[in-house]
CSV table of C-alpha atoms and ligand atoms in Angstrom, one decimal:
chain,number,residue,atom,x,y,z
A,66,MET,CA,28.5,120.3,117.5
A,67,SER,CA,25.3,119.5,119.7
A,68,SER,CA,22.3,121.7,119.9
A,69,GLU,CA,19.6,121.8,122.7
A,70,VAL,CA,16.6,124.1,123.6
A,71,ILE,CA,16.4,125.1,127.0
A,72,GLU,CA,13.7,127.4,128.8
A,73,MET,CA,14.9,130.1,131.4
A,74,GLY,CA,12.4,132.8,132.7
A,75,GLY,CA,9.6,131.6,130.2
A,76,GLU,CA,12.0,132.4,127.4
A,77,LYS,CA,13.3,129.6,125.0
A,78,TYR,CA,16.9,129.5,124.1
A,79,LEU,CA,18.8,127.5,121.6
A,80,LEU,CA,22.0,126.2,123.1
A,81,THR,CA,24.7,125.1,120.8
A,82,ILE,CA,28.0,123.7,121.9
A,83,SER,CA,30.6,123.4,119.3
A,84,LYS,CA,34.3,122.1,119.6
A,85,ASP,CA,37.1,122.6,117.4
A,86,ILE,CA,37.9,119.1,115.8
A,87,THR,CA,40.3,120.1,113.2
A,88,ASP,CA,43.3,118.4,114.9
A,89,ARG,CA,41.5,115.2,115.1
A,90,LYS,CA,40.5,115.3,111.5
A,91,GLN,CA,44.0,115.8,110.6
A,92,THR,CA,45.3,113.0,112.5
A,93,GLU,CA,42.7,110.6,111.1
A,94,GLU,CA,43.8,111.7,107.6
A,95,THR,CA,47.5,111.1,108.3
A,96,LEU,CA,46.6,107.7,109.6
A,97,ARG,CA,44.5,106.7,106.6
A,98,MET,CA,47.3,107.8,104.4
A,99,TYR,CA,49.8,105.5,106.4
A,100,LEU,CA,47.3,102.7,106.1
A,101,VAL,CA,47.0,103.1,102.4
A,102,ALA,CA,50.8,103.3,102.1
A,103,MET,CA,51.1,100.0,104.3
A,104,ASN,CA,48.6,98.3,102.1
A,105,ALA,CA,50.3,99.3,99.1
A,106,SER,CA,53.8,98.0,100.2
A,107,ILE,CA,55.2,94.9,98.2
A,108,ASP,CA,56.9,93.8,101.5
A,109,GLY,CA,54.9,92.2,104.3
A,110,LEU,CA,54.3,94.8,107.1
A,111,ALA,CA,52.7,93.6,110.6
A,112,ILE,CA,52.2,94.8,114.1
A,113,THR,CA,52.1,92.3,116.9
A,114,GLY,CA,50.5,93.3,120.3
A,115,GLN,CA,51.1,92.8,123.9
A,116,ASP,CA,50.7,89.0,123.8
A,117,GLU,CA,52.6,88.4,120.5
A,118,GLU,CA,49.3,88.4,118.6
A,119,TYR,CA,48.9,90.1,115.2
A,120,VAL,CA,47.1,93.4,115.5
A,121,TYR,CA,47.6,94.7,112.0
A,122,LEU,CA,49.1,93.3,108.9
A,123,ASN,CA,49.0,94.4,105.3
A,124,ALA,CA,47.8,92.4,102.3
A,125,ALA,CA,51.4,91.6,101.2
A,126,HIS,CA,52.2,90.1,104.5
A,127,ALA,CA,49.2,87.7,104.3
A,128,GLN,CA,50.3,86.7,100.7
A,129,ILE,CA,53.7,86.1,101.7
A,130,TYR,CA,52.6,83.4,104.2
A,131,GLY,CA,49.9,82.0,101.8
A,132,TYR,CA,46.8,83.6,103.2
A,133,ASP,CA,44.2,85.4,101.0
A,134,ASP,CA,43.1,87.9,103.6
A,135,PRO,CA,45.0,89.6,106.4
A,136,GLU,CA,41.9,88.8,108.6
A,137,GLU,CA,42.7,85.1,108.6
A,138,ILE,CA,46.0,86.0,110.4
A,139,ILE,CA,44.7,88.5,112.9
A,140,GLY,CA,44.6,86.9,116.3
A,141,LYS,CA,47.3,84.5,115.5
A,142,THR,CA,50.7,85.0,117.1
A,143,TRP,CA,54.0,85.2,115.1
A,144,ARG,CA,54.7,81.6,116.6
A,145,ASP,CA,51.8,80.3,114.2
A,146,LEU,CA,54.0,81.5,111.1
A,147,TYR,CA,57.2,79.6,111.9
A,148,ASP,CA,58.1,76.0,112.5
A,149,ALA,CA,59.2,74.8,116.0
A,150,GLU,CA,63.0,74.7,115.1
A,151,GLU,CA,62.8,78.3,113.9
A,152,ILE,CA,60.7,79.5,116.7
A,153,THR,CA,63.5,78.2,119.0
A,154,ARG,CA,66.3,80.1,117.0
A,155,ILE,CA,64.2,83.2,117.0
A,156,GLU,CA,63.8,83.0,120.9
A,157,GLN,CA,67.4,82.3,121.4
A,158,GLU,CA,69.1,84.4,119.0
A,159,VAL,CA,66.6,87.3,117.6
A,160,LEU,CA,64.4,88.4,120.5
A,161,PRO,CA,67.4,88.9,123.0
A,162,ARG,CA,69.0,91.2,120.4
A,163,LEU,CA,65.8,92.8,119.5
A,164,ARG,CA,65.2,93.8,123.2
A,165,GLU,CA,68.6,94.8,123.6
A,166,GLU,CA,69.1,97.0,120.7
A,167,GLY,CA,65.3,97.9,119.6
A,168,ARG,CA,66.0,96.5,116.2
A,169,TRP,CA,66.9,93.4,114.4
A,170,ARG,CA,67.4,92.6,110.8
A,171,GLY,CA,68.4,89.3,109.3
A,172,GLU,CA,67.2,86.2,107.6
A,173,ALA,CA,64.8,83.5,108.9
A,174,ILE,CA,62.7,80.7,107.6
A,175,GLY,CA,59.0,81.3,107.4
A,176,LYS,CA,56.0,78.8,107.5
A,177,ARG,CA,53.3,79.2,104.7
A,178,ARG,CA,49.8,78.1,105.4
A,179,GLY,CA,49.9,74.4,104.6
A,180,GLY,CA,53.4,74.0,106.2
A,181,SER,CA,55.8,74.7,103.3
A,182,THR,CA,58.8,77.0,104.3
A,183,PHE,CA,60.4,79.8,102.7
A,184,TYR,CA,63.4,82.1,103.2
A,185,GLN,CA,62.7,85.6,104.2
A,186,GLU,CA,64.5,88.7,105.0
A,187,LEU,CA,63.1,90.0,108.3
A,188,SER,CA,63.2,93.5,109.9
A,189,LEU,CA,61.9,93.8,113.5
A,190,THR,CA,61.6,97.0,115.6
A,191,GLN,CA,60.6,97.1,119.1
A,192,MET,CA,57.8,99.4,120.1
A,193,ALA,CA,56.5,100.4,123.6
A,194,GLY,CA,54.0,98.0,125.1
A,195,ASN,CA,56.0,95.0,123.8
A,196,ARG,CA,54.7,95.8,120.4
A,197,ILE,CA,56.7,94.7,117.4
A,198,VAL,CA,56.6,96.1,114.0
A,199,SER,CA,57.9,93.6,111.4
A,200,ALA,CA,58.7,93.9,107.7
A,201,VAL,CA,59.2,90.6,105.7
A,202,ARG,CA,60.2,89.7,102.2
A,203,ASP,CA,60.4,86.4,100.5
A,204,ILE,CA,63.9,85.9,99.4
A,205,THR,CA,63.5,82.1,98.5
A,206,GLU,CA,64.2,82.5,94.9
A,207,ARG,CA,67.5,84.6,95.6
A,208,LYS,CA,68.5,82.0,98.0
A,209,LEU,CA,68.1,79.0,95.9
A,210,ALA,CA,69.9,80.7,93.0
A,211,VAL,CA,72.9,81.5,95.1
A,212,GLU,CA,72.7,77.9,96.5
A,213,LYS,CA,72.7,76.5,93.0
A,214,ILE,CA,75.5,78.6,92.1
A,215,ARG,CA,77.4,77.3,95.0
A,216,ARG,CA,76.5,73.7,94.3
A,217,LEU,CA,77.6,74.1,90.6
A,218,ASN,CA,80.8,75.6,91.7
A,219,GLU,CA,81.4,72.9,94.1
A,220,GLU,CA,80.5,70.4,91.5
A,221,LEU,CA,82.8,72.2,88.9
A,222,GLU,CA,85.8,72.1,91.4
A,223,GLN,CA,85.1,68.5,91.9
A,224,ARG,CA,85.1,67.7,88.4
A,225,VAL,CA,88.3,69.8,87.8
A,226,ILE,CA,89.9,67.6,90.4
A,227,GLU,CA,88.8,64.4,88.9
A,228,ARG,CA,89.8,65.5,85.3
A,229,THR,CA,93.3,66.6,86.7
A,230,ALA,CA,93.9,63.3,88.4
A,231,GLN,CA,92.8,61.4,85.1
A,232,LEU,CA,95.0,63.5,83.0
A,233,GLU,CA,98.0,63.0,85.4
A,234,ALA,CA,97.4,59.4,85.3
A,235,ALA,CA,97.2,59.2,81.5
A,236,ASN,CA,100.2,61.5,81.3
A,237,GLN,CA,102.1,59.0,83.7
A,238,ASP,CA,101.0,56.1,81.4
A,239,LEU,CA,102.2,58.0,78.4
A,240,LYS,CA,105.6,58.7,80.0
A,241,SER,CA,106.1,55.1,80.8
A,242,PHE,CA,104.8,54.0,77.6
A,243,ALA,CA,107.3,56.3,75.7
A,244,TYR,CA,109.9,55.3,78.0
A,245,SER,CA,109.3,51.4,77.6
A,246,VAL,CA,108.8,51.5,73.8
A,247,SER,CA,111.9,53.4,73.2
A,248,HIS,CA,113.8,51.1,75.5
A,249,ASP,CA,112.4,48.0,74.0
A,250,LEU,CA,113.0,49.2,70.4
A,251,ARG,CA,116.7,49.4,71.1
A,252,ALA,CA,117.5,45.7,71.0
A,253,PRO,CA,115.8,44.8,67.6
A,254,LEU,CA,117.3,48.0,66.0
A,255,ARG,CA,120.8,46.7,67.2
A,256,ALA,CA,120.1,43.6,65.6
A,257,ILE,CA,119.1,45.1,62.2
A,258,ASN,CA,122.0,47.4,62.3
A,259,GLY,CA,124.5,44.6,63.4
A,260,PHE,CA,123.3,42.2,60.6
A,261,ALA,CA,123.2,44.9,58.1
A,262,GLN,CA,126.9,45.7,58.9
A,263,ILE,CA,127.8,42.0,58.8
A,264,ILE,CA,126.3,41.6,55.3
A,265,ALA,CA,128.0,44.8,54.1
A,266,ARG,CA,131.4,43.5,55.3
A,267,ARG,CA,131.4,40.0,54.5
A,268,HIS,CA,129.3,39.9,51.5
A,269,GLY,CA,129.8,43.4,50.3
A,270,ASP,CA,131.8,42.2,47.4
A,271,SER,CA,129.2,39.9,46.0
A,272,LEU,CA,126.6,42.7,46.2
A,273,ASN,CA,126.1,44.8,43.1
A,274,GLU,CA,126.3,48.7,43.4
A,275,GLU,CA,122.6,49.2,43.8
A,276,ALA,CA,122.4,46.6,46.8
A,277,GLN,CA,125.4,48.1,48.4
A,278,HIS,CA,123.5,51.6,48.2
A,279,TYR,CA,120.5,50.3,49.9
A,280,PHE,CA,122.7,48.5,52.6
A,281,GLY,CA,124.3,51.8,53.1
A,282,ASN,CA,120.8,53.4,53.4
A,283,ILE,CA,119.9,50.7,56.1
A,284,VAL,CA,123.0,51.5,58.2
A,285,THR,CA,122.3,55.3,58.0
A,286,ALA,CA,118.6,55.0,58.8
A,287,SER,CA,119.3,52.6,61.7
A,288,ALA,CA,122.0,55.0,63.0
A,289,HIS,CA,119.4,57.8,62.8
A,290,MET,CA,116.7,55.7,64.5
A,291,SER,CA,119.3,54.8,67.1
A,292,GLN,CA,119.9,58.5,67.7
A,293,LEU,CA,116.1,59.1,68.0
A,294,ILE,CA,115.5,56.4,70.6
A,295,ASP,CA,118.5,57.8,72.7
A,296,ASP,CA,117.2,61.3,72.6
A,297,LEU,CA,113.6,60.1,73.3
A,298,LEU,CA,114.9,58.1,76.2
A,299,LEU,CA,116.9,61.2,77.3
A,300,TYR,CA,113.6,63.3,76.9
A,301,SER,CA,111.6,60.7,79.0
A,302,ARG,CA,114.5,60.7,81.5
A,303,VAL,CA,114.6,64.4,82.1
A,304,GLY,CA,112.6,65.0,85.2
A,305,ARG,CA,112.0,61.4,86.3
A,306,GLN,CA,114.6,61.9,88.8
A,307,ALA,CA,113.9,64.6,91.4
A,308,VAL,CA,115.0,67.9,90.5
A,309,ARG,CA,118.0,68.6,92.9
A,310,ARG,CA,118.2,72.5,93.4
A,311,GLN,CA,121.7,73.7,94.3
A,312,PRO,CA,123.9,76.7,93.8
A,313,VAL,CA,125.4,76.2,90.4
A,314,PRO,CA,128.3,78.6,89.2
A,315,LEU,CA,127.2,79.1,85.6
A,316,GLY,CA,130.7,80.4,84.6
A,317,ALA,CA,132.3,77.1,85.3
A,318,LEU,CA,129.4,75.1,83.9
A,319,LEU,CA,129.4,76.8,80.6
A,320,ALA,CA,133.1,76.6,80.2
A,321,GLN,CA,132.8,72.8,80.7
A,322,VAL,CA,129.9,72.5,78.2
A,323,ALA,CA,131.9,74.3,75.7
A,324,ALA,CA,134.9,72.2,76.3
A,325,ASN,CA,132.9,69.0,75.8
A,326,LEU,CA,132.1,70.2,72.3
A,327,SER,CA,135.8,70.5,71.4
A,328,ASP,CA,135.5,68.2,68.5
A,329,ARG,CA,132.6,70.3,67.0
A,330,VAL,CA,134.6,73.4,67.7
A,331,ALA,CA,137.7,72.1,66.1
A,332,GLU,CA,135.7,71.0,63.1
A,333,THR,CA,134.0,74.4,62.5
A,334,GLY,CA,136.8,76.8,64.0
A,335,ALA,CA,133.8,78.1,66.3
A,336,HIS,CA,134.5,80.9,68.7
A,337,PHE,CA,132.8,81.1,72.2
A,338,SER,CA,132.5,84.2,74.1
A,339,LEU,CA,131.6,83.7,77.8
A,340,PRO,CA,131.5,86.7,80.0
A,341,ASP,CA,133.3,86.6,83.4
A,342,ASP,CA,130.5,87.8,85.5
A,343,LEU,CA,128.1,84.8,85.0
A,344,PRO,CA,126.0,84.5,88.0
A,345,ILE,CA,125.5,81.5,90.6
A,346,VAL,CA,122.1,80.3,89.8
A,347,SER,CA,119.9,78.0,91.9
A,348,GLY,CA,119.3,74.8,89.6
A,349,ASP,CA,119.9,71.2,88.9
A,350,HIS,CA,123.4,70.7,87.7
A,351,THR,CA,122.4,67.8,85.3
A,352,LEU,CA,119.5,69.6,84.0
A,353,LEU,CA,121.5,73.0,83.5
A,354,THR,CA,124.2,71.0,81.6
A,355,GLN,CA,121.5,69.4,79.2
A,356,VAL,CA,120.2,72.9,78.5
A,357,PHE,CA,123.3,74.5,77.6
A,358,THR,CA,124.8,71.6,76.0
A,359,ASN,CA,121.8,71.5,73.3
A,360,LEU,CA,121.8,75.2,72.9
A,361,PHE,CA,125.5,75.3,72.2
A,362,ASP,CA,125.4,72.2,70.0
A,363,ASN,CA,122.6,73.9,68.0
A,364,ALA,CA,124.5,77.2,67.7
A,365,LEU,CA,127.4,75.2,66.0
A,366,VAL,CA,125.2,72.9,63.8
A,367,TYR,CA,122.9,75.5,62.4
A,368,ARG,CA,125.7,77.6,61.1
A,369,ARG,CA,125.9,79.5,57.7
A,370,PRO,CA,128.0,77.8,55.1
A,371,GLY,CA,131.3,79.5,54.9
A,372,VAL,CA,130.6,81.5,58.0
A,373,VAL,CA,132.8,80.8,61.3
A,374,PRO,CA,130.2,80.3,64.1
A,375,ARG,CA,130.4,82.8,66.9
A,376,VAL,CA,128.6,82.0,69.9
A,377,VAL,CA,128.2,84.9,72.5
A,378,VAL,CA,126.7,84.5,76.0
A,379,LYS,CA,125.5,87.2,78.2
A,380,SER,CA,123.6,87.3,81.4
A,381,GLN,CA,121.2,89.7,82.9
A,382,THR,CA,120.1,89.9,86.5
A,383,LYS,CA,116.5,90.9,87.3
A,384,THR,CA,114.9,91.2,90.8
A,385,ASP,CA,113.4,87.8,90.7
A,386,ALA,CA,115.3,86.0,87.8
A,387,PHE,CA,118.5,85.5,85.8
A,388,ILE,CA,118.3,85.7,82.1
A,389,ILE,CA,121.1,83.9,80.1
A,390,SER,CA,121.3,84.7,76.3
A,391,ILE,CA,123.1,82.6,73.8
A,392,SER,CA,123.5,84.4,70.4
A,393,ASP,CA,124.7,82.7,67.2
A,394,ASN,CA,125.5,84.0,63.9
A,395,GLY,CA,123.8,81.1,62.2
A,396,ILE,CA,121.0,80.6,59.7
A,397,GLY,CA,118.2,82.1,61.9
A,398,ILE,CA,114.7,80.8,62.2
A,399,PRO,CA,111.5,82.2,60.6
A,400,PRO,CA,109.3,83.9,63.1
A,401,GLU,CA,106.5,81.4,62.5
A,402,PHE,CA,108.6,78.8,64.0
A,403,HIS,CA,109.9,80.7,67.1
A,404,GLU,CA,107.4,78.7,69.2
A,405,LYS,CA,107.1,75.5,67.4
A,406,ILE,CA,110.8,74.5,67.6
A,407,PHE,CA,110.4,73.9,71.3
A,408,SER,CA,107.9,71.1,70.5
A,409,ILE,CA,109.2,67.5,70.2
A,410,PHE,CA,110.1,66.4,66.7
A,411,GLN,CA,109.7,69.8,65.2
A,412,ARG,CA,112.4,70.2,62.6
A,413,LEU,CA,112.8,72.9,59.8
A,414,HIS,CA,115.4,70.8,57.8
A,415,SER,CA,116.0,67.5,56.1
A,416,GLN,CA,118.4,65.2,57.5
A,417,GLU,CA,120.7,65.7,54.5
A,418,GLU,CA,120.8,69.4,55.2
A,419,TYR,CA,121.2,69.1,58.9
A,420,PRO,CA,120.9,66.0,60.7
A,421,GLY,CA,119.0,65.7,64.0
A,422,THR,CA,116.1,64.5,65.8
A,423,GLY,CA,114.0,67.5,66.6
A,424,ILE,CA,114.2,66.6,70.4
A,425,GLY,CA,116.9,68.9,71.6
A,426,LEU,CA,115.0,72.1,72.2
A,427,ALA,CA,112.0,70.1,73.7
A,428,ILE,CA,114.6,68.7,76.3
A,429,VAL,CA,115.7,72.4,76.8
A,430,LYS,CA,112.1,73.5,77.5
A,431,LYS,CA,111.2,70.7,79.7
A,432,ALA,CA,114.5,71.0,81.7
A,433,ALA,CA,114.1,74.8,82.2
A,434,GLY,CA,110.5,74.4,83.2
A,435,LEU,CA,111.4,71.8,85.8
A,436,MET,CA,113.5,74.3,87.4
A,437,GLY,CA,110.7,76.9,87.4
A,438,GLY,CA,112.2,78.8,84.3
A,439,GLN,CA,111.3,79.4,80.7
A,440,VAL,CA,112.9,79.6,77.3
A,441,TRP,CA,112.3,81.6,74.1
A,442,VAL,CA,114.1,82.8,71.1
A,443,GLU,CA,114.5,85.7,68.9
A,444,SER,CA,115.9,85.4,65.5
A,445,VAL,CA,116.3,86.9,62.1
A,446,VAL,CA,116.7,84.5,59.1
A,447,GLY,CA,120.2,84.7,57.6
A,448,GLN,CA,121.6,86.7,60.6
A,449,GLY,CA,121.4,84.6,63.6
A,450,SER,CA,119.4,83.6,66.7
A,451,THR,CA,119.5,84.3,70.3
A,452,PHE,CA,118.1,81.8,72.8
A,453,TYR,CA,117.1,83.1,76.3
A,454,VAL,CA,117.0,81.1,79.3
A,455,GLU,CA,115.2,82.5,82.2
A,456,LEU,CA,116.0,81.1,85.7
A,457,PRO,CA,114.1,82.1,88.9
A,458,ARG,CA,116.5,83.6,91.6
A,459,GLU,CA,114.8,82.2,94.6
A,460,ALA,CA,114.1,78.7,94.3
A,461,ARG,CA,110.5,78.1,93.2
A,462,GLU,CA,108.6,74.7,93.6
A,463,VAL,CA,107.6,73.3,90.4
A,464,LYS,CA,105.7,70.0,90.1
B,739,ADP,P1,117.4,69.2,66.1
B,739,ADP,O1,118.6,70.2,66.4
B,739,ADP,O2,117.8,67.6,66.6
B,739,ADP,O3,116.8,69.3,65.0
B,739,ADP,P2,116.3,70.8,68.2
B,739,ADP,O4,115.0,70.4,68.9
B,739,ADP,O5,117.4,70.9,68.9
B,739,ADP,O6,116.5,69.5,67.2
B,739,ADP,O7,116.0,72.0,67.1
B,739,ADP,C1,114.7,72.0,66.5
B,739,ADP,C2,114.8,72.7,65.1
B,739,ADP,O8,115.2,74.2,65.5
B,739,ADP,C3,116.0,72.4,64.4
B,739,ADP,O9,115.8,71.4,63.5
B,739,ADP,C4,116.4,73.8,63.8
B,739,ADP,O10,115.7,73.9,62.6
B,739,ADP,C5,115.7,74.9,64.7
B,739,ADP,N1,117.1,75.5,65.3
B,739,ADP,C6,117.5,75.1,66.7
B,739,ADP,N2,118.6,75.9,67.2
B,739,ADP,C7,118.8,76.8,66.1
B,739,ADP,C8,119.7,77.7,65.8
B,739,ADP,N3,120.8,77.9,66.8
B,739,ADP,N4,119.7,78.4,64.6
B,739,ADP,C9,119.0,78.1,63.8
B,739,ADP,N5,118.0,77.0,63.8
B,739,ADP,C10,117.8,76.4,65.0
């Protein structure tokens, strides 16, 4: 409002001119509100002008770039806040997209006062008159954490690879060791056995009963050790040769395995029941023979006194596997041993009760595993056991 005194015809008048400025006031109020909001922002906000110079920036923007006061940046251009490499990248990748699409959002590497760099998330909006509004957030900590996790993962993977290689080498050493030790033990054992037998034969008469008993023990023990060595060698040999997968008609194979046990069958009066519809499986003939020989043999060995062994074989065809079951009516196995018996040297009986070496089922498990299959048992003590052999229908590669 403005007032002025003017004279007209000797009279004095007071001229008052007033304008309605409510609109302008409101606009100013809104602008002030926006400014307060921008200064309260945790993200850096800035506007660059016609010549890429900063015309406005909030306190957070200055802080993010390491300046105490926004005034210190006013007049600088955005190029003062990035290093040469990043400026080139922004010119080549960011600005063309910003001009084209009016917006750009992504990550960049900013330069703080003093020259250190930091990762930032950057959002740019193109305005009229070549003005650009930018919002910037320091994401260095997040990036470093992600990078650290990535590096740790990489290191972990590398360590797993190295450890696996070490384990494989150690495993290989152990296999060769077991093989050569068992192999080398054979000769001295044969000597012990041979000489013990010579003494028993030639000088048996001059030995008293006690000495004869001990010599008998030496012969029995060395026979057992010989069996142990043979089984150990067999165990280490399983899988030494490449697994040769071929179609094997199980019906013929099992009939042959049962026929091979004819001595024990005759001795026990055992009865085998093999179904007619046994499948043709994909497996290694030698390994399959090994698996079923050991299972059939055990079914005859672990029989109940006075009970004629009955061995019933069944097969089940699933979408991806054949399951062959071998059931006996023998002594059964307590539940706590259902897994353990597949480990090497695990036996539940003394030599006197049931002779054996505790290697047979370990061979069964190893052989089935080499063919991509698995084995398990269900059993009730005093009633019998059923061993299951699962073999994949499609040849699966197993190392
Ligand atoms: P071994 O027969 O030489 O002892 P195995 O590895 O073949 O070695 O068997 C391990 C143990 O599992 C046996 O000592 C026996 O206790 C138990 N076992 C295996 N098969 C049967 C079976 N069919 N019935 C009862 N027990 C069995």
